[in-house]
PDB file of C-alpha atoms in Angstrom:
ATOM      1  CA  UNK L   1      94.869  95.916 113.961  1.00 32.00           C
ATOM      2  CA  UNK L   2      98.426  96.183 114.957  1.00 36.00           C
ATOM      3  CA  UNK L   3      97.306  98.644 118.218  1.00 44.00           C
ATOM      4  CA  UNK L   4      95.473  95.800 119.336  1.00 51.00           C
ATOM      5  CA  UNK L   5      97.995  93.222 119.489  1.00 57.00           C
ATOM      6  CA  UNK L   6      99.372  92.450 122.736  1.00 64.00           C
ATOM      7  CA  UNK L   7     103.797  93.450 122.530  1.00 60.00           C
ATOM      8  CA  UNK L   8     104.511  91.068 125.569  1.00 68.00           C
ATOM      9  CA  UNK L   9     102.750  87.949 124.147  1.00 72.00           C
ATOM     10  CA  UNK L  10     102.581  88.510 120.191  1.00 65.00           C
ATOM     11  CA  UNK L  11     105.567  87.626 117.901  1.00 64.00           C
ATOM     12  CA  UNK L  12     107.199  89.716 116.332  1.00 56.00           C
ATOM     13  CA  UNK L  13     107.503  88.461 112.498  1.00 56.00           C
ATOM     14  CA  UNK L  14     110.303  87.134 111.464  1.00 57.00           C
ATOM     15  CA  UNK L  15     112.639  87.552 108.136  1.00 61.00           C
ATOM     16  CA  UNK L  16     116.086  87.220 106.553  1.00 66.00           C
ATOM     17  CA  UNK L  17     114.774  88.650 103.605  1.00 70.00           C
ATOM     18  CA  UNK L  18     116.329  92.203 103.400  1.00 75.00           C
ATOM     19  CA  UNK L  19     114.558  95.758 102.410  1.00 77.00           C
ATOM     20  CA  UNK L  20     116.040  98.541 100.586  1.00 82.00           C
ATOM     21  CA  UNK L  21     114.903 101.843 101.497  1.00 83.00           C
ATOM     22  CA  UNK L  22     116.401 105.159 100.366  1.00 88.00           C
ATOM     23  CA  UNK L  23     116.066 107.689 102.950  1.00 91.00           C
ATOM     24  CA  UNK L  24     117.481 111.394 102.838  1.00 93.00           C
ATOM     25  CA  UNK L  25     119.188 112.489 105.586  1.00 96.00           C
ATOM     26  CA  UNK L  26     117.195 113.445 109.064  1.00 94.00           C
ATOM     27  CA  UNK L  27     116.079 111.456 112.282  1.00 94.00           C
ATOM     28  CA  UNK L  28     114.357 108.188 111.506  1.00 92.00           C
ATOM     29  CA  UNK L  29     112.846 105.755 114.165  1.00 90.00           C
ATOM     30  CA  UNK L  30     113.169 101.617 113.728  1.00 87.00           C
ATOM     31  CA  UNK L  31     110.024  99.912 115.876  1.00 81.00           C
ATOM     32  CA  UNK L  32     108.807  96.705 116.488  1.00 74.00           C
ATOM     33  CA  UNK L  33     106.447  95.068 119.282  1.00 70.00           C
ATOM     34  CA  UNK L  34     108.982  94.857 121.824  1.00 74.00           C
ATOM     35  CA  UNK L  35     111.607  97.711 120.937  1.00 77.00           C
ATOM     36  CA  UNK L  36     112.230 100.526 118.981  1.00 84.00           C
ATOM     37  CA  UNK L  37     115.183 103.350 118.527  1.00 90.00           C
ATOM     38  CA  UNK L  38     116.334 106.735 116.906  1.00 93.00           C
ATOM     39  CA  UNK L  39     119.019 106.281 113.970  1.00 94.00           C
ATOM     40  CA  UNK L  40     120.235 109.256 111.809  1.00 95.00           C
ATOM     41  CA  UNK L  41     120.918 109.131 108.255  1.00 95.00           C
ATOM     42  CA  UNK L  42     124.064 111.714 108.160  1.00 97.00           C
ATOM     43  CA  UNK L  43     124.285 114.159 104.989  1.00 97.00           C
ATOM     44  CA  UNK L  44     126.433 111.357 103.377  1.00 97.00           C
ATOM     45  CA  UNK L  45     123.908 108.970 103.449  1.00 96.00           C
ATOM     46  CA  UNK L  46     125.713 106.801 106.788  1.00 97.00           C
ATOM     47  CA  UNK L  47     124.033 106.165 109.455  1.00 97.00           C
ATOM     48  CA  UNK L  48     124.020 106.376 113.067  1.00 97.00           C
ATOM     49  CA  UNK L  49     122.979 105.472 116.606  1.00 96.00           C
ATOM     50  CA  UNK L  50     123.537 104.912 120.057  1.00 95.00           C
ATOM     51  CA  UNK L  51     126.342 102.578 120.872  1.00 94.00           C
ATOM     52  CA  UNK L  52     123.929 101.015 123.580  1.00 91.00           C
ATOM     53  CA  UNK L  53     122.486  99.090 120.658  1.00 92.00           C
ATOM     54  CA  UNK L  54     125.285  97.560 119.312  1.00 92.00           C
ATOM     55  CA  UNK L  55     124.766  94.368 120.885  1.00 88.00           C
ATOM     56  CA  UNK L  56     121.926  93.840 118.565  1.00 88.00           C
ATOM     57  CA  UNK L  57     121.893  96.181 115.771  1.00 92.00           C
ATOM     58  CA  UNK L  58     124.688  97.344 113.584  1.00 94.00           C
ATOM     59  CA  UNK L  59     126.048  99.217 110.438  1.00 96.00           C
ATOM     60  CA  UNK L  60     126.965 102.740 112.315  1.00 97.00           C
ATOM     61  CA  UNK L  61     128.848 104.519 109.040  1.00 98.00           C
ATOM     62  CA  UNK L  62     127.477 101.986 106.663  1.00 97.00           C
ATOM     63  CA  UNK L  63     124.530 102.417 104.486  1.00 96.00           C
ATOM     64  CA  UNK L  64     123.082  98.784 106.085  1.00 94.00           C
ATOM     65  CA  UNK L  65     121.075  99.354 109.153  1.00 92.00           C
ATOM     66  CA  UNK L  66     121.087  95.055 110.664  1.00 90.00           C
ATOM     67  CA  UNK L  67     118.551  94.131 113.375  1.00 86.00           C
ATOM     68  CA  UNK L  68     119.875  90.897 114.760  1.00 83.00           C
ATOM     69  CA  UNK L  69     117.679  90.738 117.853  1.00 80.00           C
ATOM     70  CA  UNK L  70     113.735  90.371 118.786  1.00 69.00           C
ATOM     71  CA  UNK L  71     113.656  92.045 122.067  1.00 67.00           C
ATOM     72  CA  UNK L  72     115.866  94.805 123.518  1.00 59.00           C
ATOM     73  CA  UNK L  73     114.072  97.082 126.512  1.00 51.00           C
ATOM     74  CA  UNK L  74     115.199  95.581 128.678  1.00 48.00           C
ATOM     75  CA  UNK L  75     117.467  93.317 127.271  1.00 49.00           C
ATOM     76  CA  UNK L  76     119.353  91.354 129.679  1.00 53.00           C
ATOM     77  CA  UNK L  77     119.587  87.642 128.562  1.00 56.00           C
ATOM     78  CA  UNK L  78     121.755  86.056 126.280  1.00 61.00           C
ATOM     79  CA  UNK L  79     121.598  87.600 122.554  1.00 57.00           C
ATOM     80  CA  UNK L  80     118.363  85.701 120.805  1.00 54.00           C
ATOM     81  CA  UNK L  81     120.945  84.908 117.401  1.00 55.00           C
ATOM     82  CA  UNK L  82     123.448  82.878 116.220  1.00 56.00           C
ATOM     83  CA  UNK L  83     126.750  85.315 114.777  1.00 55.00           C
ATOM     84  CA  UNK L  84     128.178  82.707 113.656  1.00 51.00           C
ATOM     85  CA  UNK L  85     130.913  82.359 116.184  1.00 49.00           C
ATOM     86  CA  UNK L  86     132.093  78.880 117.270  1.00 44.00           C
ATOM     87  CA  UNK L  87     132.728  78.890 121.011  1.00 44.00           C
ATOM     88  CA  UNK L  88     134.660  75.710 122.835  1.00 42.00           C
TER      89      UNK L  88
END
């Protein structure tokens, strides 16, 4: 069903409601309907990935991998989130 759904004009879903995953260490790939990207879990369990993406995903050396955008490739507007900064 998912193959069948349209990336430019279905919605991707939507949560704040975190999962846990334990992963060993390798070469793991996030995806969505509009983007997707390598990350590595290093042999101590951190992970890592291109700092191209840290305009919407972060926890590089962490063990929390946080997607704060919908779209990415390209990704040339204004981020899609609030970070809670106040700007005046």
């Amino acid at each position: 069903m998912i193959m069948t759904m349209d990336p430019e004009t279905t919605e991707a879903p939507r949560t704040t409601e975190s999962r846990e995953l334990k992963l060993k260490p390798g070469t793991y790939r996030f995806g969505t309907f509009t983007f997707d990207f390598p990350f590595v879990v290093t042999r101590d369990g951190v992970l890592d990935f291109a700092r191209s993406l840290d305009q919407c995903v972060s926890g590089r050396g962490t063990q929390t991998l946080t997607v704060r955008c919908s779209q990415m490739q390209p990704y040339v507007g204004p981020p899609d989130y609030h970070d809670g900064a106040v700007t005046r």
